[in-house]
Amino acid sequence: MARSALINVMIGAATKAGRSLARDFGEVQNLQVSVKGPGDYVSQADRKAEDIIYTELSRARPGYSFLMEERGAVHGDDDQHRWIVDPLDGTTNFLHGIPVFGISIALERQGQIVAGVIYNPAMDEMFVAERGGGAFMNDRRMRVAARRQLSDCVVATGIPHLGLGNHGRALIDLRNVMADSSGIRRFGAAAIDLAYVAAGRFDAFWEDSLKPWDMAAGILMIREAGGFLSTRDGGQDMLETGSVVAGNEIIHGALVKTLNKPLQRS
């Protein structure tokens, strides 16, 4: 793929932060961990990666605003551009030595996501997308899977844990999707799940209670790979509601229908 200057900046920041995470991943048992909330941890590695990304992006594009998981909103002089950053999506996986985690960086221009990068340093997989330019994994073009029956599909999701999410609603969703699909996967990193949908590894994905930094880059990636996304109610305000359903056109529609039907009785 021909990389734009913007994508090169984002890849550079993700790669540098990824090297830091990879070093800390090798020393995961020695990390000092503080409690951020029930079942939700933040480590020194997380903050260090965010500092690297913030420094690199600020140097390359002075004045752009930020929305970051740890720092929150940082307002710059340029109110037309905003970086949306998760320095370590899949923190719990990281802390348990599970190599499914990633860095997610998206650029929002005048309210629209125009570029995205998701990087898993443990597997050295770099997923990138630019609006109108397609989506790529390690320079190979990505397309969403082409299956046409939900019964043939492997569907990824997030399952709420202690202190987070609507557990009752999630159990209903799981029961319904289990009955209609070939299988459900829960990897524990929404950004990676969305990148995998763009790459055709997963046929579809749904989750509620996400934050903008969990999905901003992945939303663009799936669209550029030919996929469709909405909230579970069929709306387009994913970043505002925290709800997202993704897949190819047919599977996306089928999954939305499944998620909105009543609990099936055995």
mmCIF file of N, CA and C in Angstrom, residues 131-241:
data_model
loop_
_atom_site.group_PDB
_atom_site.id
_atom_site.type_symbol
_atom_site.label_atom_id
_atom_site.label_comp_id
_atom_site.label_asym_id
_atom_site.label_seq_id
_atom_site.Cartn_x
_atom_site.Cartn_y
_atom_site.Cartn_z
ATOM 1 N N ARG A 131 -9.663 6.872 5.207
ATOM 2 C CA ARG A 131 -10.945 7.057 4.536
ATOM 3 C C ARG A 131 -10.746 7.195 3.021
ATOM 4 N N GLY A 132 -11.421 6.316 2.277
ATOM 5 C CA GLY A 132 -11.323 6.295 0.833
ATOM 6 C C GLY A 132 -10.112 5.572 0.292
ATOM 7 N N GLY A 133 -9.249 5.061 1.188
ATOM 8 C CA GLY A 133 -8.003 4.427 0.750
ATOM 9 C C GLY A 133 -7.918 2.951 1.037
ATOM 10 N N GLY A 134 -8.969 2.355 1.608
ATOM 11 C CA GLY A 134 -8.953 0.933 1.890
ATOM 12 C C GLY A 134 -8.375 0.619 3.258
ATOM 13 N N ALA A 135 -8.381 -0.668 3.592
ATOM 14 C CA ALA A 135 -7.877 -1.159 4.867
ATOM 15 C C ALA A 135 -6.856 -2.263 4.599
ATOM 16 N N PHE A 136 -5.805 -2.294 5.419
ATOM 17 C CA PHE A 136 -4.680 -3.201 5.174
ATOM 18 C C PHE A 136 -4.168 -3.787 6.483
ATOM 19 N N MET A 137 -3.657 -5.015 6.407
ATOM 20 C CA MET A 137 -2.960 -5.644 7.519
ATOM 21 C C MET A 137 -1.563 -5.999 7.038
ATOM 22 N N ASN A 138 -0.551 -5.358 7.640
ATOM 23 C CA ASN A 138 0.836 -5.558 7.209
ATOM 24 C C ASN A 138 0.952 -5.441 5.685
ATOM 25 N N ASP A 139 0.342 -4.382 5.136
ATOM 26 C CA ASP A 139 0.388 -4.026 3.713
ATOM 27 C C ASP A 139 -0.423 -4.948 2.807
ATOM 28 N N ARG A 140 -1.189 -5.857 3.366
ATOM 29 C CA ARG A 140 -2.056 -6.725 2.569
ATOM 30 C C ARG A 140 -3.491 -6.235 2.689
ATOM 31 N N ARG A 141 -4.163 -6.064 1.555
ATOM 32 C CA ARG A 141 -5.527 -5.543 1.539
ATOM 33 C C ARG A 141 -6.467 -6.444 2.333
ATOM 34 N N MET A 142 -7.333 -5.828 3.127
ATOM 35 C CA MET A 142 -8.307 -6.579 3.912
ATOM 36 C C MET A 142 -9.700 -6.431 3.321
ATOM 37 N N ARG A 143 -10.486 -7.515 3.420
ATOM 38 C CA ARG A 143 -11.902 -7.501 3.071
ATOM 39 C C ARG A 143 -12.651 -8.284 4.133
ATOM 40 N N VAL A 144 -13.843 -7.820 4.457
ATOM 41 C CA VAL A 144 -14.653 -8.572 5.410
ATOM 42 C C VAL A 144 -15.032 -9.919 4.807
ATOM 43 N N ALA A 145 -15.343 -10.879 5.666
ATOM 44 C CA ALA A 145 -15.734 -12.213 5.212
ATOM 45 C C ALA A 145 -17.009 -12.144 4.379
ATOM 46 N N ALA A 146 -17.156 -13.107 3.481
ATOM 47 C CA ALA A 146 -18.256 -13.064 2.513
ATOM 48 C C ALA A 146 -19.396 -14.034 2.832
ATOM 49 N N ARG A 147 -19.376 -14.672 3.987
ATOM 50 C CA ARG A 147 -20.437 -15.625 4.305
ATOM 51 C C ARG A 147 -21.791 -14.936 4.337
ATOM 52 N N ARG A 148 -22.825 -15.694 3.964
ATOM 53 C CA ARG A 148 -24.144 -15.094 3.789
ATOM 54 C C ARG A 148 -25.187 -15.638 4.765
ATOM 55 N N GLN A 149 -24.808 -16.643 5.545
ATOM 56 C CA GLN A 149 -25.729 -17.219 6.524
ATOM 57 C C GLN A 149 -25.119 -17.084 7.914
ATOM 58 N N LEU A 150 -25.866 -16.500 8.844
ATOM 59 C CA LEU A 150 -25.360 -16.350 10.206
ATOM 60 C C LEU A 150 -25.039 -17.709 10.817
ATOM 61 N N SER A 151 -25.737 -18.733 10.395
ATOM 62 C CA SER A 151 -25.503 -20.075 10.927
ATOM 63 C C SER A 151 -24.121 -20.612 10.567
ATOM 64 N N ASP A 152 -23.466 -20.019 9.572
ATOM 65 C CA ASP A 152 -22.120 -20.428 9.174
ATOM 66 C C ASP A 152 -21.029 -19.571 9.818
ATOM 67 N N CYS A 153 -21.419 -18.595 10.601
ATOM 68 C CA CYS A 153 -20.485 -17.550 11.037
ATOM 69 C C CYS A 153 -19.934 -17.753 12.436
ATOM 70 N N VAL A 154 -18.684 -17.307 12.606
ATOM 71 C CA VAL A 154 -18.081 -17.165 13.928
ATOM 72 C C VAL A 154 -18.198 -15.695 14.309
ATOM 73 N N VAL A 155 -18.818 -15.451 15.444
ATOM 74 C CA VAL A 155 -19.150 -14.096 15.871
ATOM 75 C C VAL A 155 -18.388 -13.769 17.155
ATOM 76 N N ALA A 156 -17.746 -12.625 17.195
ATOM 77 C CA ALA A 156 -17.018 -12.187 18.385
ATOM 78 C C ALA A 156 -17.851 -11.205 19.187
ATOM 79 N N THR A 157 -17.574 -11.154 20.470
ATOM 80 C CA THR A 157 -18.281 -10.221 21.342
ATOM 81 C C THR A 157 -17.431 -9.921 22.564
ATOM 82 N N GLY A 158 -17.917 -9.009 23.391
ATOM 83 C CA GLY A 158 -17.357 -8.778 24.709
ATOM 84 C C GLY A 158 -18.388 -9.192 25.731
ATOM 85 N N ILE A 159 -17.927 -9.782 26.830
ATOM 86 C CA ILE A 159 -18.839 -10.223 27.885
ATOM 87 C C ILE A 159 -18.582 -9.357 29.111
ATOM 88 N N PRO A 160 -19.612 -8.704 29.638
ATOM 89 C CA PRO A 160 -19.399 -7.822 30.782
ATOM 90 C C PRO A 160 -18.873 -8.583 31.991
ATOM 91 N N HIS A 161 -18.055 -7.877 32.764
ATOM 92 C CA HIS A 161 -17.462 -8.506 33.938
ATOM 93 C C HIS A 161 -17.858 -7.734 35.184
ATOM 94 N N LEU A 162 -17.206 -8.001 36.277
ATOM 95 C CA LEU A 162 -17.510 -7.376 37.558
ATOM 96 C C LEU A 162 -17.586 -5.856 37.441
ATOM 97 N N GLY A 163 -18.743 -5.313 37.780
ATOM 98 C CA GLY A 163 -18.890 -3.861 37.829
ATOM 99 C C GLY A 163 -19.129 -3.187 36.500
ATOM 100 N N LEU A 164 -19.270 -3.938 35.424
ATOM 101 C CA LEU A 164 -19.422 -3.329 34.105
ATOM 102 C C LEU A 164 -20.509 -4.022 33.315
ATOM 103 N N GLY A 165 -21.397 -3.227 32.709
ATOM 104 C CA GLY A 165 -22.325 -3.742 31.728
ATOM 105 C C GLY A 165 -23.594 -4.348 32.310
ATOM 106 N N ASN A 166 -24.504 -4.647 31.390
ATOM 107 C CA ASN A 166 -25.790 -5.237 31.727
ATOM 108 C C ASN A 166 -25.673 -6.754 31.589
ATOM 109 N N HIS A 167 -25.459 -7.440 32.700
ATOM 110 C CA HIS A 167 -25.210 -8.875 32.651
ATOM 111 C C HIS A 167 -26.446 -9.641 32.160
ATOM 112 N N GLY A 168 -27.625 -9.213 32.559
ATOM 113 C CA GLY A 168 -28.843 -9.884 32.125
ATOM 114 C C GLY A 168 -29.049 -9.789 30.626
ATOM 115 N N ARG A 169 -28.836 -8.585 30.072
ATOM 116 C CA ARG A 169 -28.972 -8.386 28.631
ATOM 117 C C ARG A 169 -27.933 -9.216 27.873
ATOM 118 N N ALA A 170 -26.711 -9.265 28.407
ATOM 119 C CA ALA A 170 -25.648 -10.029 27.754
ATOM 120 C C ALA A 170 -25.983 -11.513 27.697
ATOM 121 N N LEU A 171 -26.569 -12.045 28.747
ATOM 122 C CA LEU A 171 -26.943 -13.462 28.756
ATOM 123 C C LEU A 171 -28.021 -13.766 27.719
ATOM 124 N N ILE A 172 -28.970 -12.848 27.564
ATOM 125 C CA ILE A 172 -29.991 -13.019 26.529
ATOM 126 C C ILE A 172 -29.353 -12.984 25.145
ATOM 127 N N ASP A 173 -28.459 -12.005 24.926
ATOM 128 C CA ASP A 173 -27.773 -11.902 23.636
ATOM 129 C C ASP A 173 -26.997 -13.176 23.326
ATOM 130 N N LEU A 174 -26.266 -13.681 24.313
ATOM 131 C CA LEU A 174 -25.471 -14.889 24.099
ATOM 132 C C LEU A 174 -26.364 -16.068 23.745
ATOM 133 N N ARG A 175 -27.452 -16.206 24.459
ATOM 134 C CA ARG A 175 -28.372 -17.315 24.173
ATOM 135 C C ARG A 175 -28.905 -17.227 22.744
ATOM 136 N N ASN A 176 -29.288 -16.041 22.316
ATOM 137 C CA ASN A 176 -29.848 -15.883 20.979
ATOM 138 C C ASN A 176 -28.802 -16.101 19.887
ATOM 139 N N VAL A 177 -27.618 -15.531 20.066
ATOM 140 C CA VAL A 177 -26.583 -15.685 19.038
ATOM 141 C C VAL A 177 -26.043 -17.109 19.021
ATOM 142 N N MET A 178 -25.941 -17.748 20.174
ATOM 143 C CA MET A 178 -25.533 -19.158 20.213
ATOM 144 C C MET A 178 -26.463 -20.022 19.366
ATOM 145 N N ALA A 179 -27.756 -19.712 19.422
ATOM 146 C CA ALA A 179 -28.747 -20.518 18.699
ATOM 147 C C ALA A 179 -28.700 -20.283 17.197
ATOM 148 N N ASP A 180 -28.172 -19.117 16.768
ATOM 149 C CA ASP A 180 -28.236 -18.747 15.349
ATOM 150 C C ASP A 180 -26.901 -18.831 14.620
ATOM 151 N N SER A 181 -25.783 -19.036 15.344
ATOM 152 C CA SER A 181 -24.465 -18.939 14.710
ATOM 153 C C SER A 181 -23.668 -20.221 14.844
ATOM 154 N N SER A 182 -22.503 -20.233 14.175
ATOM 155 C CA SER A 182 -21.603 -21.380 14.234
ATOM 156 C C SER A 182 -20.740 -21.369 15.487
ATOM 157 N N GLY A 183 -20.578 -20.196 16.103
ATOM 158 C CA GLY A 183 -19.767 -20.121 17.315
ATOM 159 C C GLY A 183 -19.562 -18.685 17.750
ATOM 160 N N ILE A 184 -19.276 -18.509 19.041
ATOM 161 C CA ILE A 184 -19.021 -17.195 19.616
ATOM 162 C C ILE A 184 -17.615 -17.197 20.204
ATOM 163 N N ARG A 185 -16.900 -16.099 20.011
ATOM 164 C CA ARG A 185 -15.560 -15.938 20.572
ATOM 165 C C ARG A 185 -15.517 -14.678 21.422
ATOM 166 N N ARG A 186 -14.751 -14.736 22.527
ATOM 167 C CA ARG A 186 -14.565 -13.589 23.401
ATOM 168 C C ARG A 186 -13.061 -13.450 23.631
ATOM 169 N N PHE A 187 -12.416 -12.516 22.907
ATOM 170 C CA PHE A 187 -10.969 -12.357 22.976
ATOM 171 C C PHE A 187 -10.522 -11.349 24.025
ATOM 172 N N GLY A 188 -11.390 -10.432 24.437
ATOM 173 C CA GLY A 188 -11.034 -9.507 25.496
ATOM 174 C C GLY A 188 -10.359 -8.234 25.053
ATOM 175 N N ALA A 189 -10.445 -7.894 23.762
ATOM 176 C CA ALA A 189 -9.869 -6.642 23.258
ATOM 177 C C ALA A 189 -10.710 -6.204 22.063
ATOM 178 N N ALA A 190 -11.600 -5.241 22.279
ATOM 179 C CA ALA A 190 -12.562 -4.866 21.238
ATOM 180 C C ALA A 190 -11.881 -4.342 19.987
ATOM 181 N N ALA A 191 -10.802 -3.581 20.140
ATOM 182 C CA ALA A 191 -10.106 -3.053 18.965
ATOM 183 C C ALA A 191 -9.585 -4.188 18.085
ATOM 184 N N ILE A 192 -9.027 -5.218 18.712
ATOM 185 C CA ILE A 192 -8.543 -6.376 17.956
ATOM 186 C C ILE A 192 -9.707 -7.116 17.317
ATOM 187 N N ASP A 193 -10.806 -7.265 18.034
ATOM 188 C CA ASP A 193 -11.992 -7.919 17.463
ATOM 189 C C ASP A 193 -12.452 -7.205 16.194
ATOM 190 N N LEU A 194 -12.516 -5.886 16.243
ATOM 191 C CA LEU A 194 -12.962 -5.116 15.074
ATOM 192 C C LEU A 194 -11.972 -5.252 13.924
ATOM 193 N N ALA A 195 -10.684 -5.226 14.224
ATOM 194 C CA ALA A 195 -9.679 -5.423 13.179
ATOM 195 C C ALA A 195 -9.816 -6.802 12.548
ATOM 196 N N TYR A 196 -10.145 -7.800 13.369
ATOM 197 C CA TYR A 196 -10.309 -9.164 12.850
ATOM 198 C C TYR A 196 -11.542 -9.274 11.957
ATOM 199 N N VAL A 197 -12.587 -8.518 12.260
ATOM 200 C CA VAL A 197 -13.738 -8.490 11.356
ATOM 201 C C VAL A 197 -13.324 -7.892 10.013
ATOM 202 N N ALA A 198 -12.582 -6.791 10.052
ATOM 203 C CA ALA A 198 -12.104 -6.176 8.803
ATOM 204 C C ALA A 198 -11.246 -7.142 8.002
ATOM 205 N N ALA A 199 -10.464 -7.972 8.697
ATOM 206 C CA ALA A 199 -9.570 -8.926 8.033
ATOM 207 C C ALA A 199 -10.266 -10.203 7.612
ATOM 208 N N GLY A 200 -11.552 -10.360 7.957
ATOM 209 C CA GLY A 200 -12.282 -11.568 7.594
ATOM 210 C C GLY A 200 -12.034 -12.740 8.517
ATOM 211 N N ARG A 201 -11.340 -12.532 9.624
ATOM 212 C CA ARG A 201 -11.094 -13.615 10.576
ATOM 213 C C ARG A 201 -12.348 -13.928 11.387
ATOM 214 N N PHE A 202 -13.002 -12.899 11.861
ATOM 215 C CA PHE A 202 -14.332 -13.034 12.440
ATOM 216 C C PHE A 202 -15.348 -12.576 11.403
ATOM 217 N N ASP A 203 -16.498 -13.217 11.389
ATOM 218 C CA ASP A 203 -17.551 -12.821 10.453
ATOM 219 C C ASP A 203 -18.322 -11.608 10.954
ATOM 220 N N ALA A 204 -18.391 -11.448 12.269
ATOM 221 C CA ALA A 204 -19.191 -10.368 12.832
ATOM 222 C C ALA A 204 -18.755 -10.110 14.263
ATOM 223 N N PHE A 205 -19.248 -9.006 14.804
ATOM 224 C CA PHE A 205 -18.914 -8.600 16.174
ATOM 225 C C PHE A 205 -20.042 -7.757 16.718
ATOM 226 N N TRP A 206 -20.307 -7.921 18.025
ATOM 227 C CA TRP A 206 -21.216 -6.986 18.689
ATOM 228 C C TRP A 206 -20.727 -6.767 20.112
ATOM 229 N N GLU A 207 -20.979 -5.592 20.620
ATOM 230 C CA GLU A 207 -20.703 -5.309 22.029
ATOM 231 C C GLU A 207 -21.387 -4.003 22.412
ATOM 232 N N ASP A 208 -21.731 -3.902 23.684
ATOM 233 C CA ASP A 208 -22.279 -2.680 24.265
ATOM 234 C C ASP A 208 -21.301 -2.160 25.316
ATOM 235 N N SER A 209 -21.554 -0.942 25.776
ATOM 236 C CA SER A 209 -20.774 -0.330 26.864
ATOM 237 C C SER A 209 -19.315 -0.084 26.492
ATOM 238 N N LEU A 210 -19.034 0.106 25.212
ATOM 239 C CA LEU A 210 -17.679 0.443 24.788
ATOM 240 C C LEU A 210 -17.438 1.949 24.903
ATOM 241 N N LYS A 211 -16.164 2.327 24.890
ATOM 242 C CA LYS A 211 -15.763 3.724 24.876
ATOM 243 C C LYS A 211 -15.314 4.098 23.458
ATOM 244 N N PRO A 212 -15.309 5.386 23.116
ATOM 245 C CA PRO A 212 -14.898 5.775 21.759
ATOM 246 C C PRO A 212 -13.526 5.251 21.367
ATOM 247 N N TRP A 213 -12.572 5.248 22.314
ATOM 248 C CA TRP A 213 -11.222 4.792 21.974
ATOM 249 C C TRP A 213 -11.154 3.294 21.730
ATOM 250 N N ASP A 214 -12.155 2.539 22.191
ATOM 251 C CA ASP A 214 -12.183 1.098 21.921
ATOM 252 C C ASP A 214 -12.490 0.804 20.460
ATOM 253 N N MET A 215 -13.255 1.689 19.806
ATOM 254 C CA MET A 215 -13.811 1.309 18.504
ATOM 255 C C MET A 215 -13.615 2.307 17.381
ATOM 256 N N ALA A 216 -13.092 3.505 17.652
ATOM 257 C CA ALA A 216 -13.021 4.520 16.598
ATOM 258 C C ALA A 216 -12.214 4.040 15.398
ATOM 259 N N ALA A 217 -11.011 3.530 15.632
ATOM 260 C CA ALA A 217 -10.178 3.050 14.522
ATOM 261 C C ALA A 217 -10.813 1.850 13.839
ATOM 262 N N GLY A 218 -11.381 0.943 14.632
ATOM 263 C CA GLY A 218 -11.984 -0.259 14.068
ATOM 264 C C GLY A 218 -13.198 0.012 13.215
ATOM 265 N N ILE A 219 -13.973 1.024 13.573
ATOM 266 C CA ILE A 219 -15.145 1.389 12.769
ATOM 267 C C ILE A 219 -14.725 1.754 11.348
ATOM 268 N N LEU A 220 -13.728 2.627 11.240
ATOM 269 C CA LEU A 220 -13.247 3.008 9.906
ATOM 270 C C LEU A 220 -12.669 1.804 9.174
ATOM 271 N N MET A 221 -11.934 0.970 9.883
ATOM 272 C CA MET A 221 -11.289 -0.182 9.270
ATOM 273 C C MET A 221 -12.311 -1.104 8.614
ATOM 274 N N ILE A 222 -13.412 -1.378 9.325
ATOM 275 C CA ILE A 222 -14.431 -2.269 8.787
ATOM 276 C C ILE A 222 -15.129 -1.636 7.593
ATOM 277 N N ARG A 223 -15.428 -0.354 7.667
ATOM 278 C CA ARG A 223 -16.046 0.316 6.522
ATOM 279 C C ARG A 223 -15.142 0.256 5.300
ATOM 280 N N GLU A 224 -13.851 0.505 5.484
ATOM 281 C CA GLU A 224 -12.918 0.488 4.355
ATOM 282 C C GLU A 224 -12.674 -0.920 3.835
ATOM 283 N N ALA A 225 -12.993 -1.930 4.648
ATOM 284 C CA ALA A 225 -12.876 -3.323 4.203
ATOM 285 C C ALA A 225 -14.183 -3.841 3.615
ATOM 286 N N GLY A 226 -15.163 -2.940 3.429
ATOM 287 C CA GLY A 226 -16.417 -3.320 2.795
ATOM 288 C C GLY A 226 -17.514 -3.749 3.744
ATOM 289 N N GLY A 227 -17.316 -3.512 5.041
ATOM 290 C CA GLY A 227 -18.289 -3.949 6.019
ATOM 291 C C GLY A 227 -19.306 -2.894 6.395
ATOM 292 N N PHE A 228 -20.248 -3.288 7.234
ATOM 293 C CA PHE A 228 -21.330 -2.426 7.696
ATOM 294 C C PHE A 228 -21.352 -2.431 9.220
ATOM 295 N N LEU A 229 -21.697 -1.277 9.791
ATOM 296 C CA LEU A 229 -21.782 -1.158 11.240
ATOM 297 C C LEU A 229 -22.982 -0.327 11.639
ATOM 298 N N SER A 230 -23.462 -0.586 12.844
ATOM 299 C CA SER A 230 -24.516 0.233 13.442
ATOM 300 C C SER A 230 -24.526 -0.055 14.931
ATOM 301 N N THR A 231 -25.375 0.662 15.648
ATOM 302 C CA THR A 231 -25.686 0.273 17.010
ATOM 303 C C THR A 231 -26.627 -0.929 16.960
ATOM 304 N N ARG A 232 -26.898 -1.521 18.100
ATOM 305 C CA ARG A 232 -27.829 -2.662 18.108
ATOM 306 C C ARG A 232 -29.222 -2.231 17.669
ATOM 307 N N ASP A 233 -29.531 -0.935 17.772
ATOM 308 C CA ASP A 233 -30.826 -0.414 17.341
ATOM 309 C C ASP A 233 -30.819 0.042 15.887
ATOM 310 N N GLY A 234 -29.689 -0.123 15.193
ATOM 311 C CA GLY A 234 -29.611 0.250 13.793
ATOM 312 C C GLY A 234 -29.159 1.674 13.547
ATOM 313 N N GLY A 235 -28.792 2.408 14.589
ATOM 314 C CA GLY A 235 -28.333 3.783 14.435
ATOM 315 C C GLY A 235 -26.857 3.871 14.089
ATOM 316 N N GLN A 236 -26.403 5.088 13.845
ATOM 317 C CA GLN A 236 -25.003 5.302 13.481
ATOM 318 C C GLN A 236 -24.214 6.045 14.565
ATOM 319 N N ASP A 237 -24.800 6.229 15.732
ATOM 320 C CA ASP A 237 -24.123 6.963 16.806
ATOM 321 C C ASP A 237 -23.369 5.998 17.729
ATOM 322 N N MET A 238 -22.493 5.191 17.138
ATOM 323 C CA MET A 238 -21.757 4.186 17.906
ATOM 324 C C MET A 238 -20.869 4.816 18.970
ATOM 325 N N LEU A 239 -20.141 5.869 18.607
ATOM 326 C CA LEU A 239 -19.215 6.485 19.555
ATOM 327 C C LEU A 239 -19.948 7.098 20.742
ATOM 328 N N GLU A 240 -21.166 7.564 20.508
ATOM 329 C CA GLU A 240 -21.932 8.199 21.579
ATOM 330 C C GLU A 240 -22.624 7.170 22.477
ATOM 331 N N THR A 241 -23.115 6.086 21.889
ATOM 332 C CA THR A 241 -23.895 5.112 22.656
ATOM 333 C C THR A 241 -23.045 3.988 23.242
#
